[in-house]
Short mmCIF file of C-alpha atoms in Angstrom, two decimals:
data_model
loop_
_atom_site.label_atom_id
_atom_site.label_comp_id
_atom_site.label_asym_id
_atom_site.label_seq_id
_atom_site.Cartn_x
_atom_site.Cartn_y
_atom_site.Cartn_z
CA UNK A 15 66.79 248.50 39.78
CA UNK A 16 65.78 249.24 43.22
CA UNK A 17 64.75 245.79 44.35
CA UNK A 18 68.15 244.55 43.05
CA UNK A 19 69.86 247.36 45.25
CA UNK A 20 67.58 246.00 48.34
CA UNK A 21 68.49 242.69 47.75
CA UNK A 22 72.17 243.37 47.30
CA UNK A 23 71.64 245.01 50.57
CA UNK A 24 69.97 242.08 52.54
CA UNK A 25 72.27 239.57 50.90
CA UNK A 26 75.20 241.48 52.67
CA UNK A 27 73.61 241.73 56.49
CA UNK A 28 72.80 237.77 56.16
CA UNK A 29 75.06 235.63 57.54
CA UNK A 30 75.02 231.35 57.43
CA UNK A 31 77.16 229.89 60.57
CA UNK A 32 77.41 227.04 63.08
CA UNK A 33 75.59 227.51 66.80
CA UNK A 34 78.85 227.63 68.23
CA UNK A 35 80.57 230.53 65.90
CA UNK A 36 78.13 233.09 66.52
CA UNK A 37 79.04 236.06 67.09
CA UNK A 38 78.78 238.11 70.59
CA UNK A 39 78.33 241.35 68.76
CA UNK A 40 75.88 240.97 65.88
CA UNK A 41 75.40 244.64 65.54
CA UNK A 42 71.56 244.10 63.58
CA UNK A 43 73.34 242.03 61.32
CA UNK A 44 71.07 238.85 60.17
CA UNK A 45 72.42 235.05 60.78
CA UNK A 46 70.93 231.80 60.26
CA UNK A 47 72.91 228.81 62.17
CA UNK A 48 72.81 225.75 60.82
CA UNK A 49 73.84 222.46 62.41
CA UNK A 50 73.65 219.30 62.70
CA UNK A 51 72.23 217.06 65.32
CA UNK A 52 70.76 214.12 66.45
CA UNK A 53 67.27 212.61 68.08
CA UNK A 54 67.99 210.35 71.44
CA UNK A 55 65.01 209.03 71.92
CA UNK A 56 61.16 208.77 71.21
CA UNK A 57 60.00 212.01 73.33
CA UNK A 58 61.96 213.92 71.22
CA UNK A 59 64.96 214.56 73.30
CA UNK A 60 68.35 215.92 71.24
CA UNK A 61 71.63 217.12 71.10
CA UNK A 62 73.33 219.45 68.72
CA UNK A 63 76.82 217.70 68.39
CA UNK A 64 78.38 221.36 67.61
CA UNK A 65 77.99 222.20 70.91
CA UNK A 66 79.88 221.12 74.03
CA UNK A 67 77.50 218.30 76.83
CA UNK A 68 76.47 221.56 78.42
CA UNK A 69 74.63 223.50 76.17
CA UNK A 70 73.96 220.69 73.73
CA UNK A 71 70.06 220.28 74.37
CA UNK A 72 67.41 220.35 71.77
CA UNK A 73 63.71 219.40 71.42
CA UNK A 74 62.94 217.59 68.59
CA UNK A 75 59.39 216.70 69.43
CA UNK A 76 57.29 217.35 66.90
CA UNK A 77 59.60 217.32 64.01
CA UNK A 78 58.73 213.52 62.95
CA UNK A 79 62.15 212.65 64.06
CA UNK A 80 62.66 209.00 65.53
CA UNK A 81 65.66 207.77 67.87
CA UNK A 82 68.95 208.18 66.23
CA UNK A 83 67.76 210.12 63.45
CA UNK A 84 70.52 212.99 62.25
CA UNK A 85 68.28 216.26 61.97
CA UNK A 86 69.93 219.65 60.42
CA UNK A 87 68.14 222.74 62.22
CA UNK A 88 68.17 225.95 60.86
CA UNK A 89 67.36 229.24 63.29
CA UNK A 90 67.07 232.92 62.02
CA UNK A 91 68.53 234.85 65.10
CA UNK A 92 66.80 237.84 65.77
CA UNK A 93 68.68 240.82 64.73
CA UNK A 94 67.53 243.14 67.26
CA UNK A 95 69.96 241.76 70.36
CA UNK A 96 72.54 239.93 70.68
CA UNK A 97 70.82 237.28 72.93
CA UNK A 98 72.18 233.26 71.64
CA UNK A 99 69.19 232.21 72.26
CA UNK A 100 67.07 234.68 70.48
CA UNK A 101 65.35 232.38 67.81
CA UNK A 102 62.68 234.14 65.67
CA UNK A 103 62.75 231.32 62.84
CA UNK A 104 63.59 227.80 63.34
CA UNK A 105 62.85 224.72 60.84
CA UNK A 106 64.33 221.38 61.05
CA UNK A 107 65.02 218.98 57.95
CA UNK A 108 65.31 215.18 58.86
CA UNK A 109 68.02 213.47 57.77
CA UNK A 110 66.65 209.37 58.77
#
């Protein structure tokens, strides 16, 4: 009975939401974005296409993704702050 009541628990302070709806006040509250971009060339230069041309930069190097590929990136935003760019967790899932 307890671990259900600790799960219950976490399942309420984690939150699943685009880059660009995050909240400025997170108040220790766990969220994962997720969103959807895309690979622009072979060096592993992205964009997230949530996000507006100036804040739209991502590295995709490493991830196995090729030029035009659509990649869906997932990042666990640390809790402790409210900093947007705060990423303890990332993984990315190419789309080809």
């Amino acid at each position: 009975m307890t671990t259900l009541i600790i799960l219950l628990a976490l399942i309420n302070m984690i939150h699943f939401t685009a880059v660009d709806k995050l909240p400025e006040q997170r108040e220790h509250q766990i969220y994962i974005t997720v969103d959807r971009g895309i690979c622009l060339n072979e060096a592993g230069d992205g964009k997230v296409l949530t996000l507006d041309q100036q804040h739209d930069y991502i590295s995709y190097k490493g991830t196995g993704a090729a030029t035009g590929d659509q990649v869906i990136t997932f990042c666990v935003m640390n809790p402790l702050n409210d900093y947007c760019d705060d990423i303890i967790y990332r993984t990315d899932i190419n789309l080809h």
